[in-house]
Structure formats: C-alpha cells, structure tokens
XYZ file of C-alpha atoms in Angstrom:
506
model
C 18.562 20.899 -7.992
C 19.057 24.341 -6.411
C 18.955 27.732 -7.588
C 16.380 29.798 -9.182
C 14.886 27.235 -11.563
C 14.209 25.265 -8.418
C 10.722 23.416 -9.362
C 8.630 24.907 -5.909
C 7.044 21.952 -4.130
C 4.043 21.911 -2.072
C 4.230 18.976 0.959
C 1.026 16.723 0.646
C 1.729 16.077 4.449
C 1.138 12.203 3.718
C 2.970 9.970 6.013
C 5.899 9.055 4.283
C 4.714 10.265 0.895
C 6.905 13.239 0.792
C 10.393 11.589 1.315
C 9.364 9.317 -1.961
C 8.780 12.998 -3.857
C 11.819 14.559 -1.975
C 9.844 17.466 -0.986
C 6.086 17.201 -1.867
C 4.064 17.742 -5.508
C 5.097 20.472 -8.071
C 3.614 23.037 -6.892
C 1.037 25.170 -9.472
C 1.177 21.994 -11.278
C -1.280 19.191 -11.526
C -0.614 16.001 -10.965
C -1.909 12.111 -12.281
C -2.989 9.545 -9.437
C -3.290 6.006 -11.678
C -4.659 3.112 -9.965
C -6.638 0.182 -10.079
C -9.776 -0.313 -8.142
C -9.176 -0.317 -4.325
C -5.128 0.930 -5.112
C -6.389 4.164 -2.755
C -6.952 6.789 -5.212
C -9.795 9.035 -4.009
C -7.888 8.334 -0.021
C -5.211 9.833 -1.949
C -7.060 12.902 -3.231
C -9.038 13.328 0.673
C -6.140 13.280 2.065
C -3.818 15.851 0.101
C -6.925 17.859 0.960
C -7.324 17.346 4.204
C -3.558 17.567 5.564
C -3.248 20.937 3.291
C -5.905 22.388 5.795
C -5.088 21.247 9.374
C -0.553 21.281 8.666
C -0.580 23.692 6.083
C -3.603 25.732 6.521
C -4.482 25.751 2.944
C -7.892 25.589 1.706
C -8.965 23.051 -0.730
C -12.010 22.213 -3.373
C -12.755 18.546 -4.169
C -14.147 17.932 -7.561
C -16.235 14.563 -7.659
C -17.400 12.696 -10.457
C -18.409 9.318 -9.198
C -18.995 9.464 -5.402
C -22.110 11.589 -4.027
C -20.343 14.077 -1.161
C -22.433 12.497 1.474
C -20.481 9.679 0.849
C -17.264 10.845 0.912
C -18.025 13.233 4.098
C -19.144 9.879 5.603
C -15.850 7.906 4.604
C -13.603 10.889 5.396
C -14.939 11.015 8.390
C -13.878 7.634 10.009
C -10.609 9.183 9.240
C -10.944 11.625 11.665
C -11.478 14.247 8.653
C -14.247 16.485 9.591
C -14.880 17.976 6.129
C -18.537 19.188 6.940
C -16.537 21.540 10.006
C -14.182 22.568 7.224
C -16.967 23.321 4.805
C -18.611 25.662 7.372
C -15.875 27.275 8.048
C -15.118 28.011 4.195
C -11.924 26.129 3.851
C -13.089 22.995 2.182
C -16.293 23.095 -1.112
C -17.060 20.571 -3.186
C -17.821 20.290 -7.234
C -20.161 17.511 -7.741
C -20.185 16.952 -11.422
C -21.454 13.407 -10.800
C -24.898 14.945 -10.748
C -24.550 16.372 -13.810
C -23.106 13.724 -16.008
C -26.174 11.455 -14.482
C -28.470 14.220 -16.045
C -26.467 14.729 -19.697
C -25.789 10.704 -19.757
C -28.021 10.670 -22.819
C -26.579 12.767 -25.175
C -23.023 11.316 -25.270
C -19.935 14.323 -25.945
C -22.326 16.447 -25.002
C -20.200 17.037 -21.454
C -19.826 21.216 -21.259
C -16.241 21.610 -19.890
C -16.647 25.139 -20.084
C -19.368 25.422 -17.019
C -17.600 22.734 -15.291
C -14.209 24.681 -15.144
C -16.587 27.842 -13.993
C -17.677 26.085 -11.443
C -14.102 25.190 -10.317
C -12.721 29.053 -10.359
C -15.621 29.384 -8.300
C -14.776 27.448 -5.568
C -11.262 27.805 -5.933
C -11.809 31.971 -5.516
C -14.489 31.531 -2.667
C -12.877 29.154 -0.708
C -9.313 30.933 -0.993
C -8.518 27.098 -2.519
C -4.523 26.183 -2.774
C -5.264 22.561 -3.316
C -7.804 21.100 -6.171
C -8.535 17.534 -6.244
C -10.496 15.521 -9.274
C -12.055 12.175 -8.984
C -11.925 10.240 -11.245
C -11.620 11.112 -14.432
C -12.560 7.965 -15.942
C -16.139 8.902 -14.946
C -16.323 11.673 -17.535
C -13.778 10.355 -20.018
C -16.102 7.456 -20.821
C -18.529 10.037 -22.666
C -16.012 10.322 -25.140
C -15.364 7.996 -28.083
C -12.660 9.402 -29.684
C -9.159 10.077 -27.912
C -8.116 13.218 -29.205
C -10.967 15.230 -27.309
C -10.314 13.245 -24.539
C -6.754 14.743 -24.606
C -8.279 17.914 -25.899
C -10.614 18.356 -22.803
C -8.030 17.308 -20.365
C -5.324 19.771 -21.492
C -8.033 22.233 -21.254
C -8.717 21.268 -17.281
C -5.188 21.029 -16.439
C -4.428 24.502 -18.473
C -7.438 26.034 -16.387
C -6.454 24.098 -12.945
C -2.410 26.050 -13.774
C -3.982 29.511 -14.827
C -5.854 29.369 -11.080
C -2.576 28.680 -9.602
C -3.514 26.372 -7.655
C -1.650 22.473 -6.958
C -4.141 20.070 -8.104
C -4.556 15.975 -8.055
C -6.603 13.954 -10.579
C -7.495 10.672 -10.214
C -7.778 7.900 -12.606
C -8.284 4.169 -12.978
C -5.879 1.579 -14.764
C -7.155 -1.634 -15.603
C -3.698 -3.286 -14.909
C -0.828 -3.237 -12.381
C 1.476 -3.499 -14.828
C -0.128 -2.604 -17.788
C -0.070 0.609 -18.981
C -0.485 3.837 -16.992
C -4.299 4.599 -17.385
C -6.981 3.404 -19.573
C -6.792 5.943 -22.352
C -2.886 6.567 -22.663
C -3.223 9.857 -23.053
C -3.610 11.477 -19.449
C 0.662 10.606 -18.925
C 1.584 12.896 -21.825
C -1.038 15.809 -21.014
C 0.527 16.348 -17.475
C 3.325 17.146 -15.711
C 3.486 14.551 -13.394
C 1.964 10.822 -12.776
C 1.880 8.478 -9.595
C 0.897 5.643 -9.668
C -0.886 3.283 -6.936
C -0.521 -0.645 -7.033
C -2.749 -3.204 -5.163
C -0.735 -6.076 -5.808
C -1.533 -10.198 -5.039
C 0.971 -11.554 -3.735
C 1.674 -14.889 -2.048
C -2.164 -15.094 -1.587
C -2.354 -11.088 0.290
C -2.818 -7.833 -1.133
C 0.182 -5.281 -0.533
C -0.108 -1.381 -1.848
C 3.016 0.016 -3.320
C 3.156 4.149 -4.631
C 5.531 4.939 -7.664
C 6.572 7.890 -9.285
C 6.576 7.129 -12.972
C 7.024 11.046 -13.754
C 7.941 14.314 -12.197
C 8.624 16.761 -14.745
C 11.964 18.798 -14.153
C 11.563 17.903 -10.360
C 13.937 15.072 -8.961
C 12.257 11.961 -6.670
C 12.759 8.732 -5.601
C 12.470 6.041 -7.821
C 11.089 2.173 -7.691
C 8.162 0.828 -5.753
C 7.418 1.856 -2.043
C 5.195 0.237 0.207
C 2.275 1.420 1.824
C -0.849 1.089 4.170
C -4.087 2.605 5.201
C -4.695 3.081 8.946
C -7.743 3.668 10.142
C -6.234 6.123 12.217
C -3.201 7.584 10.117
C -4.716 7.302 6.336
C -1.814 6.580 3.622
C 1.295 5.651 5.512
C 4.576 5.274 3.688
C 6.852 2.287 4.833
C 9.461 2.690 5.791
C 9.876 6.293 4.808
C 7.167 7.539 7.173
C 9.686 6.875 10.128
C 13.008 7.850 8.864
C 14.534 10.228 10.816
C 18.087 11.141 10.898
C 19.787 10.678 14.121
C 23.776 11.498 15.466
C 23.106 9.856 19.202
C 24.244 7.039 20.224
C 23.720 5.615 23.593
C 26.994 4.286 25.632
C 24.917 2.770 28.462
C 24.368 -0.824 28.806
C 21.744 -2.738 29.948
C 21.685 -7.310 30.548
C 21.035 -9.763 28.155
C 19.314 -11.293 31.516
C 22.144 -14.205 30.768
C 25.480 -13.298 32.819
C 27.508 -15.406 30.538
C 26.277 -13.902 27.110
C 26.485 -10.340 28.654
C 30.109 -10.719 29.053
C 30.654 -11.968 25.342
C 28.894 -8.960 24.354
C 31.390 -6.622 26.199
C 29.006 -6.208 29.109
C 25.979 -6.015 27.869
C 23.539 -4.674 24.953
C 24.047 -0.565 24.732
C 20.705 0.182 25.371
C 19.775 1.489 22.156
C 20.961 -1.792 20.321
C 18.769 -3.842 17.968
C 19.620 -7.441 18.685
C 18.948 -10.175 15.842
C 19.317 -14.212 16.968
C 19.247 -16.749 15.042
C 18.978 -20.557 15.506
C 17.224 -23.737 15.025
C 13.557 -24.576 16.541
C 14.877 -25.799 19.798
C 17.886 -24.065 20.192
C 17.103 -21.456 23.406
C 15.827 -18.139 21.407
C 12.444 -17.845 23.308
C 14.179 -18.986 26.662
C 16.883 -16.173 25.607
C 13.410 -13.637 25.008
C 11.872 -14.733 28.403
C 15.518 -14.243 30.082
C 15.850 -10.423 28.324
C 11.954 -9.350 29.219
C 12.389 -11.014 33.018
C 15.718 -8.514 33.742
C 13.925 -5.741 32.088
C 11.549 -6.389 35.241
C 14.398 -6.708 37.346
C 15.895 -3.327 36.390
C 12.507 -1.698 36.539
C 12.107 -1.228 32.845
C 8.999 -1.889 30.707
C 9.224 -4.740 27.918
C 6.835 -5.451 24.786
C 7.222 -8.953 24.321
C 5.538 -9.812 21.164
C 5.135 -13.357 19.502
C 3.618 -13.943 16.227
C 3.702 -17.878 16.402
C 1.269 -18.846 19.257
C -0.856 -17.696 21.751
C -0.655 -16.219 25.088
C -1.474 -18.756 27.109
C 1.283 -20.920 25.478
C 3.811 -18.503 26.255
C 3.135 -18.474 29.865
C 3.160 -22.281 29.775
C 6.386 -21.769 28.124
C 8.119 -19.825 30.455
C 6.484 -21.124 33.664
C 8.422 -24.636 32.436
C 11.668 -22.072 32.958
C 10.535 -21.270 36.312
C 9.679 -17.480 34.941
C 6.238 -16.607 36.392
C 5.554 -14.447 33.277
C 1.702 -13.502 34.453
C 3.188 -12.293 37.784
C 5.317 -9.681 35.215
C 2.845 -9.108 33.320
C 0.692 -8.003 36.244
C 3.249 -5.710 37.642
C 2.677 -3.374 34.725
C 6.441 -3.829 33.405
C 5.712 -6.222 31.319
C 3.092 -6.210 28.089
C 2.222 -9.234 25.590
C 1.138 -9.169 22.166
C 0.242 -12.311 20.696
C -1.191 -13.724 17.788
C -0.359 -15.304 14.183
C 1.135 -13.330 11.745
C -1.262 -14.675 9.199
C -4.307 -12.403 10.443
C -3.102 -8.989 9.036
C -0.129 -7.216 6.363
C 2.922 -6.943 7.845
C 2.112 -2.873 7.267
C -0.585 -3.568 9.533
C 1.690 -5.521 12.070
C 4.205 -2.623 12.244
C 1.215 0.292 12.761
C -0.239 -2.019 15.699
C 3.407 -2.605 16.845
C 4.121 0.993 16.419
C 0.950 2.285 18.369
C 1.671 -0.014 21.568
C 4.998 1.385 21.880
C 3.622 4.503 21.762
C 0.992 4.031 24.262
C 3.345 1.412 26.405
C 6.483 3.266 26.368
C 8.560 -0.041 26.868
C 12.516 0.300 27.662
C 12.824 -3.006 25.901
C 11.067 -4.965 23.222
C 11.529 -8.653 22.226
C 9.773 -9.794 18.858
C 9.821 -13.808 19.186
C 10.012 -14.438 16.024
C 10.651 -12.979 12.997
C 10.291 -16.385 11.127
C 6.335 -16.126 11.848
C 5.961 -12.774 9.082
C 8.550 -14.646 6.654
C 5.674 -17.108 6.183
C 3.381 -14.512 4.585
C 5.873 -11.489 3.145
C 8.369 -11.226 0.782
C 12.049 -10.945 1.960
C 11.483 -7.039 0.819
C 8.594 -6.680 2.830
C 10.445 -7.838 5.846
C 13.181 -6.107 5.499
C 10.660 -2.837 5.298
C 9.128 -3.771 8.224
C 12.490 -4.007 9.983
C 13.778 -0.826 9.233
C 11.041 0.917 9.846
C 10.806 -0.552 13.218
C 14.694 -0.067 13.683
C 13.727 3.543 12.836
C 10.906 3.826 15.291
C 13.281 1.904 18.213
C 16.210 3.935 17.773
C 14.616 7.036 18.225
C 13.379 6.068 21.637
C 16.343 4.295 22.866
C 14.595 1.027 23.295
C 16.756 -2.313 23.416
C 15.485 -4.800 20.724
C 15.866 -8.555 20.463
C 14.704 -10.333 17.307
C 14.786 -13.572 17.101
C 14.637 -15.961 13.823
C 15.047 -19.546 12.667
C 16.961 -19.561 9.027
C 15.265 -23.360 8.477
C 16.085 -26.776 9.653
C 16.367 -28.433 12.956
C 19.462 -29.980 13.387
C 21.747 -28.362 10.633
C 20.480 -25.445 8.954
C 20.772 -25.358 5.554
C 22.322 -22.210 3.506
C 21.405 -18.788 4.987
C 18.945 -17.050 2.306
C 20.653 -13.559 1.507
C 17.628 -12.050 3.811
C 19.523 -13.599 6.794
C 23.033 -11.234 5.987
C 20.255 -8.487 5.004
C 18.493 -8.648 8.356
C 21.749 -9.222 10.320
C 23.627 -6.427 8.525
C 20.210 -3.976 10.280
C 21.157 -5.038 13.480
C 23.628 -3.982 15.801
C 24.490 -7.617 17.434
C 24.234 -10.922 15.726
C 23.747 -13.784 18.141
C 23.685 -17.383 16.534
C 22.511 -19.834 18.628
C 23.617 -23.740 16.685
C 23.516 -27.155 17.056
C 26.742 -29.272 17.265
C 26.798 -32.747 17.005
C 29.277 -34.290 18.995
C 30.922 -38.321 19.076
C 27.477 -39.489 21.186
C 25.125 -36.290 21.456
C 23.998 -33.600 20.276
C 25.174 -30.285 21.882
C 24.359 -26.427 21.479
C 26.801 -23.423 20.682
C 26.510 -19.856 20.577
C 28.452 -17.525 19.239
C 28.589 -13.559 18.894
C 29.305 -13.025 14.842
C 28.447 -8.970 15.194
C 29.054 -6.509 17.880
C 29.011 -2.872 16.516
C 31.049 -0.613 18.497
C 31.930 -3.183 21.256
C 34.750 -5.606 21.819
C 33.061 -8.945 22.136
C 33.930 -12.876 22.649
C 34.474 -14.160 18.729
C 34.838 -18.187 20.426
C 31.980 -20.632 20.149
C 30.953 -21.865 23.254
C 28.759 -24.787 24.732
C 26.058 -23.617 26.613
C 23.185 -26.042 28.194
C 19.559 -25.660 29.012
C 17.691 -26.904 32.249
C 15.140 -25.958 33.893
C 16.669 -22.602 35.212
C 17.707 -21.453 32.180
C 20.635 -20.725 29.880
C 24.068 -21.980 30.933
C 26.729 -20.902 28.990
C 30.470 -22.536 29.205
C 33.596 -23.045 27.910
C 34.449 -22.586 24.345
C 34.020 -25.572 21.932
C 37.608 -27.152 20.834
C 38.117 -29.229 17.565
C 35.233 -26.934 16.022
C 35.521 -26.682 12.098
C 36.472 -22.636 10.860
C 33.255 -22.110 8.923
C 33.235 -18.628 9.039
C 34.838 -17.291 5.833
C 33.108 -14.398 4.637
C 29.424 -14.916 4.521
C 28.327 -17.354 7.148
C 27.963 -20.744 5.407
C 25.567 -22.681 8.256
C 25.295 -25.055 5.717
C 28.528 -26.372 6.370
C 27.560 -28.693 9.666
C 30.576 -28.058 12.390
C 31.877 -31.740 12.217
C 31.113 -32.324 8.517
C 33.754 -34.473 6.569
C 36.925 -32.545 4.729
C 36.237 -28.790 7.019
C 39.678 -27.659 8.654
C 39.695 -27.855 11.751
C 40.856 -25.303 14.133
C 40.877 -24.516 17.971
C 40.592 -20.857 17.434
C 36.949 -20.112 15.077
C 38.142 -16.638 15.002
C 40.615 -18.058 12.373
C-alpha cells in the first residue's frame, strides 16, 4: 500500500517480528497481544518498550496490573534490559496499577479508570513517551461482571491512548490456543490490531508461534510464524529474523575431500553452496562429513562439525577407524565439534546455539550430521523453518555446508516423504547415496541429483569404503531407470518390471 493514505508504522525492533508485520505496528494505535499462560505476552510488552529505547531512542511507559515493578525489573535484567537505568535517565516510567486493584478489591466494579488514564497521561508527558504497554487487561477486567462494561472501559482506555498520540500494546489472556481470541471476546472488536501468541504442545514439545489476526487497514503477513525466546536476544521469529536479500553468489570452488566426488560436481562445491547428502544408514554419510571437515583443515580453513545424534567420543572413535585424527584437527583450532542429542532442546534453540557458534568461531565450513536426528523431535514444517533460517545465515557468510539425512530404511529406502524434496529444493547440491542389490552382494552407489549453476556427472557410480576412506569408481551398468519426475527411492534398483537402461539420465 502506498500513497498519502498509507498507515505509518513504528518498528518494534523485536527480532524478525517486523518482517511479519511488514514494517512494524501501526503508529498511534493500540494493538492487542493475546495469548495463553507462558506464551510470552509480558516479554513482548517489555521488549516493545526496551527496543524502542535502545534502537529508536523512544521513551516508554509500562502499566502493570499484575506483576510488581520489582519483579519486572529483575526479570528484564536477565535479558539485558537495564530498566532501572532507563528510569534514572527518564526514558522509562512505570504506572503500577496492581496495588490499586488490591486496595479496591473488596469493592467490585469500583475501579477508577479515569484516575488510571490520568496517571498514564502524566507519565507519558513526563517522559515524552512514544510507546505504552499495558500488562495485562484481564487482571482488571475480572472485576466487571457485565461484558458491556468491559467493552466500554476498554474503549475508554484505547481512546485516551490514541489521543496521546502513542503507539500502545495491551496484553490479554486467552483460555485456549485455538478457541477464540480473548477470554471476554470483546477486545478484538474495540482495538484496531490483534496479535496472538501461542505456546502449543506438539509431539510432546512446546513450540511458540505468533500470528497477526487483524491489522486494520495495514497489510501484513498471514499465518503462524515460529518464534523462540532467547536468553540473550529475547523474542526471535524464525526464520524471518535472518532472511536478508543478497545478489552475491560465489564462483570459487572448494573440495569435498573426495576427489572423485569433486569431479562429479564439476570441480568441487561452490564456496557458498549448501549441500544435502541423503542415504540409508551405513552408506557413508558420516565418512563423507569427516572427509569434508578434513579437507577444510588441509586448506587451512575452520570447520564447525555438529552432530545431534551422539557424543564427541563416539565421533572421534568413528573418525579414527577411517584413519582421520579428529582430536588433532580439533587441537589445531581449525575444527570445533558440537555434539549432543536433538531431544535436549527445541529446534529453534538448536538453531540459535548454532548461529552463536558460527558468530564466535567464524567457520568457512559447516557440517550437520545428521538432520534426521532433529526429525525425531520436530514437525516437518519446523525442520524446514530451521533449514531456511540456517541457510540465510550461512549464505550471508559464504559458509560451505554439508547436511546429511537418512530418509528411512537400511537396504532399500521407502518412498521419500515430501520433506525430502523440500529440503533438497532449498539446497544447491543434492547427493544421494544408495544400496544396490547385485547378484551376490550389496553394493553402494552414489549419484549427484542436483548441482545448481554447475555442470555435473549424471551417472550413477559405484563406490566402496575401506580403512582409507571412500573410493568412487566407474558408472554402474544395467541399473533400472528410476528417476521419473520426483525421486522415487521406493522403486528399488533391480526390482522386477523396472525399465533397464545403461544411461540413468534417460
């Protein structure tokens, strides 16, 4: 929307959230932030004011109906928001309404909104505030049995805030994640904008989402967007916080650590490439990952090696079995190993930990072996969000990345789920490792299914693994043609009735 009728915005400064709103909250209006217990409403209100001070030099007023000022100061300090300091500097003012509620509690319905509005006006004028937060409306509306009174008083507060010319955030509780917007149901009709924060239990784990339900007269993104609460960065909307447009694409090549694979990929990977390697268990993905890391060391580059499916000791032992001294690589300072289990935290937090390690270690290469570990604990959509956000961070820094994934099955993969294609679609190079059933043995085969912007070998090649590593050989002959449109791993190479061709590319 453009022109003189465009509604002015005020950026919140909350990581990624202004991408959802397409520029921030409508300026001079009130926005309802509704959510269940633990969804992050109070933090949203605190961060709205805090980012206003730190990033836009806009003072703020916080009206609290529930938590004490002492608690808010203490909780916010843990996120790096020095509210006491801002109060001393005249940039932050509290209006504590919780004490008033307590004092008036016996007289139901006697709460004086006129006095509250007067106190807010005084605080706004005293600080020159541009932002106001009220947390939470339910604490006061529970005093009114008549819904019409709730609606009238809310309208009264919203009108007063609008007259002051401030942009405000009002928080409210909702009883269910997907049943109604607020407890009383009248707030969305009185206020111009409505945002819902959710804290949903899925597959035994909580995941937070934010959704804009209403932005009167202002365009915005629709749907639910994942967010997490980081001890250092506060609310972070994933992946939008990290998506930045870039026209740059590297033409430099780096080695995979396997010379024959470099040849199959047209001379190695582009430096900013994201490579996905899929294959059943035991086909050599971890070996390829370790060779990729070793190639970084040989080139004098740093490599961050991350595993969500085992311990550091297990990885050292596996590397040693192939003649790779991972301990020495780590001791050289060129390799950092992050190990653990996917189950210990949410994928959003895994992403933030990984991003922090990238910022601190500044690697030229990254390995994640394997993404499948994350699939145990997250929904496909969440995993895609993880990869999109990670990809944005990696491309900005031109970090060559190898991601491995096990579709399913050991000898013959079952039909690949949609997410396999989705993940591959986000990558630059897609390498598939497979088992091939021969007359008297199981062989391994490798194919480069995709190499964006690069010529590559379309043929399926046999490879073997021994104590010295992975050795890719000649193209396989007599392999059924199975690549018709979407990859169909469920069609086993050599299965009855398959069309046989000597040229897998068709």
